[in-house]
Amino acid sequence: MDHRVSVGDDVALKIDGPLSIRHLRESEREEDLMASADRQAITGGYGSLNGSLHTFLSEVRTDLEQGVLSPRVLNDPDLHRAELDRIFTKCWVFVGHVSEIPSPGDYVLRYVGEDQFILVRDEQGEIQLLLNNCVHRASPVCRAEKGNTSHFRCPYHGWIYKNSGEWNGAPYRAKAYRKLDADRWGLRKAPHVDSYQGLIFACLDPDAVPLREYLGDMCWYLDVVFGLKEQGMRVVGEPHRWIVPSNWKSGAENFVGDGYHVQSAHRSLSDIGLVPTERSAGLHVSLNNGHGVLVIERTVPESFGATDFPPEVASTFELDRLDDNQRAFLTRHSVVGFTIFPNLSLFRAAGVTEDGRPTAVQISLRQWQPRGPEQMELWNWPMVWDSAPEEFNRASYDASVFSFGPSGVFEQDDTVVWRGGPTVGRSVFARKGMKLNFQMGMDGMSDYEDIPDWMGPGEASTTFFGERNQRRWWQRWSEALAAS
Ligand code: FES
Ligand code: FE
């Protein structure tokens, strides 16, 4: 048991146990408060879940076993608060790509949940994620979306921080802060930042498992998308950002497994020949930790080589970096989408001529940023290979913007239908017993079965006509919220 009591400014008591009360020395008190602030800010500051949320989450887990889910999950403010506290401070969250900050001093503003951070490469070349709030009076210290700097100077009173986050000075320091302990007043930084295949993730939990362990078998699929050569994949410009009146989870859940909606939500695109009428030649790969992958049969003939790229691009790849199974995968399949729990997704598709010649390969990272329970900010990073001809990359970028940019034709279809989440979650009538259906593929509902000798890790299904990935994503979500 550990309680602190303050009276006025300078009396502090610490209750170590029921009968042990002692005064704290000033330095001990300061340390104690710092440690308490650290614990509160990093490992969850809103306390334990209330009993009704616990009960609800245990109902969610039972419901998912039956393939149903309460619509309350798509707009409840208490659940939203708990997500920020228990998912976004505990999970590894994507914050950017290494190509966005190639040089010392390069920085961009990013988010973990709804908190704004500075993602910066410091003078030693290390990547840091710094909370964009001054530790003096909380003013944002960085107001440009991107740039290059050795220091951040707070606009309020002028405190200065190195780009590694350390406190580096203040106006009139000799008069105002003769005894300030500079080591203790740097910007708060994420305890863990790491990258895999150029994707930078951060985790705010000091006790986090390593990134590779968190990604698990997803690494295999990241390799076949981003690992075709050691370097060279880059984002094009700054990520597109726009507000969508939907809950962030609708996007994450869609990209983890919803191949089924294409024939309906995107029907107008199949009507004009942009996507196949029926997408039954696809499969799900269900992975650990709530991650999942959507795979389709290649649209580019095998004669064009073991990737979807034209020969002049494919010849620059170093496929010996992949194992035999990964190379075999590339000759037959393409990753068309995935979600890494909680909120990073990918869309990837090859545009082809009638004889199957690749004209463009669009690759977009997409992130579903929570902005309250009823809104998300959607971020979209089109990506290209440096070794591809400029014309091919331009076509690939245009395809990304045309399909999944802010005005993209696919994008509009999806964001219109996702608006139903907040409205049904708000409906008092819906709350009285309405359940959403997640039963496709369960118990003989379709031909959804495991492929017995799948070439990669995870459980691969024989068809898209199932919702195992979505159920598992929600299972992971409910477990993350309920964890102590
Ligand atoms: Fe930053 Fe005062 S708020 S220096
Ligand atoms: Fe869609």
Tab-separated table of N, CA and C and ligand atoms in Angstrom, residues 134-139 141 154-159 161, ligand 1:
chain	number	residue	atom	x	y	z
A	134	CYS	N	6.073	21.007	-23.460
A	134	CYS	CA	7.129	21.505	-22.584
A	134	CYS	C	6.855	21.076	-21.142
A	135	VAL	N	7.911	20.734	-20.412
A	135	VAL	CA	7.694	20.304	-19.031
A	135	VAL	C	7.619	21.509	-18.078
A	136	HIS	N	7.652	22.729	-18.624
A	136	HIS	CA	7.473	23.902	-17.769
A	136	HIS	C	5.992	24.217	-17.602
A	137	ARG	N	5.296	24.562	-18.710
A	137	ARG	CA	3.854	24.821	-18.612
A	137	ARG	C	3.077	24.144	-19.738
A	138	ALA	N	3.683	23.116	-20.314
A	138	ALA	CA	2.970	22.230	-21.247
A	138	ALA	C	2.766	22.777	-22.651
A	139	SER	N	3.293	23.924	-22.955
A	139	SER	CA	3.127	24.442	-24.316
A	139	SER	C	3.736	23.465	-25.332
A	141	VAL	N	6.223	22.449	-27.938
A	141	VAL	CA	7.536	23.046	-28.224
A	141	VAL	C	7.823	23.061	-29.720
A	154	CYS	N	10.940	26.245	-26.739
A	154	CYS	CA	9.530	26.451	-26.389
A	154	CYS	C	9.152	27.913	-26.605
A	155	PRO	N	8.017	28.160	-27.269
A	155	PRO	CA	7.651	29.542	-27.558
A	155	PRO	C	7.141	30.316	-26.338
A	156	TYR	N	6.824	29.620	-25.258
A	156	TYR	CA	6.187	30.313	-24.130
A	156	TYR	C	7.230	31.092	-23.314
A	157	HIS	N	8.157	30.385	-22.645
A	157	HIS	CA	9.179	31.076	-21.851
A	157	HIS	C	10.585	30.833	-22.373
A	158	GLY	N	10.690	30.043	-23.427
A	158	GLY	CA	11.981	29.908	-24.082
A	158	GLY	C	12.875	28.777	-23.611
A	159	TRP	N	12.348	27.815	-22.860
A	159	TRP	CA	13.184	26.653	-22.505
A	159	TRP	C	13.625	25.958	-23.791
A	161	TYR	N	15.423	22.513	-25.633
A	161	TYR	CA	15.698	21.077	-25.536
A	161	TYR	C	16.502	20.633	-26.747
B	1	FES	FE1	7.710	26.035	-22.146
B	1	FES	FE2	7.368	27.810	-20.211
B	1	FES	S1	5.887	26.511	-21.172
B	1	FES	S2	9.129	27.394	-21.346
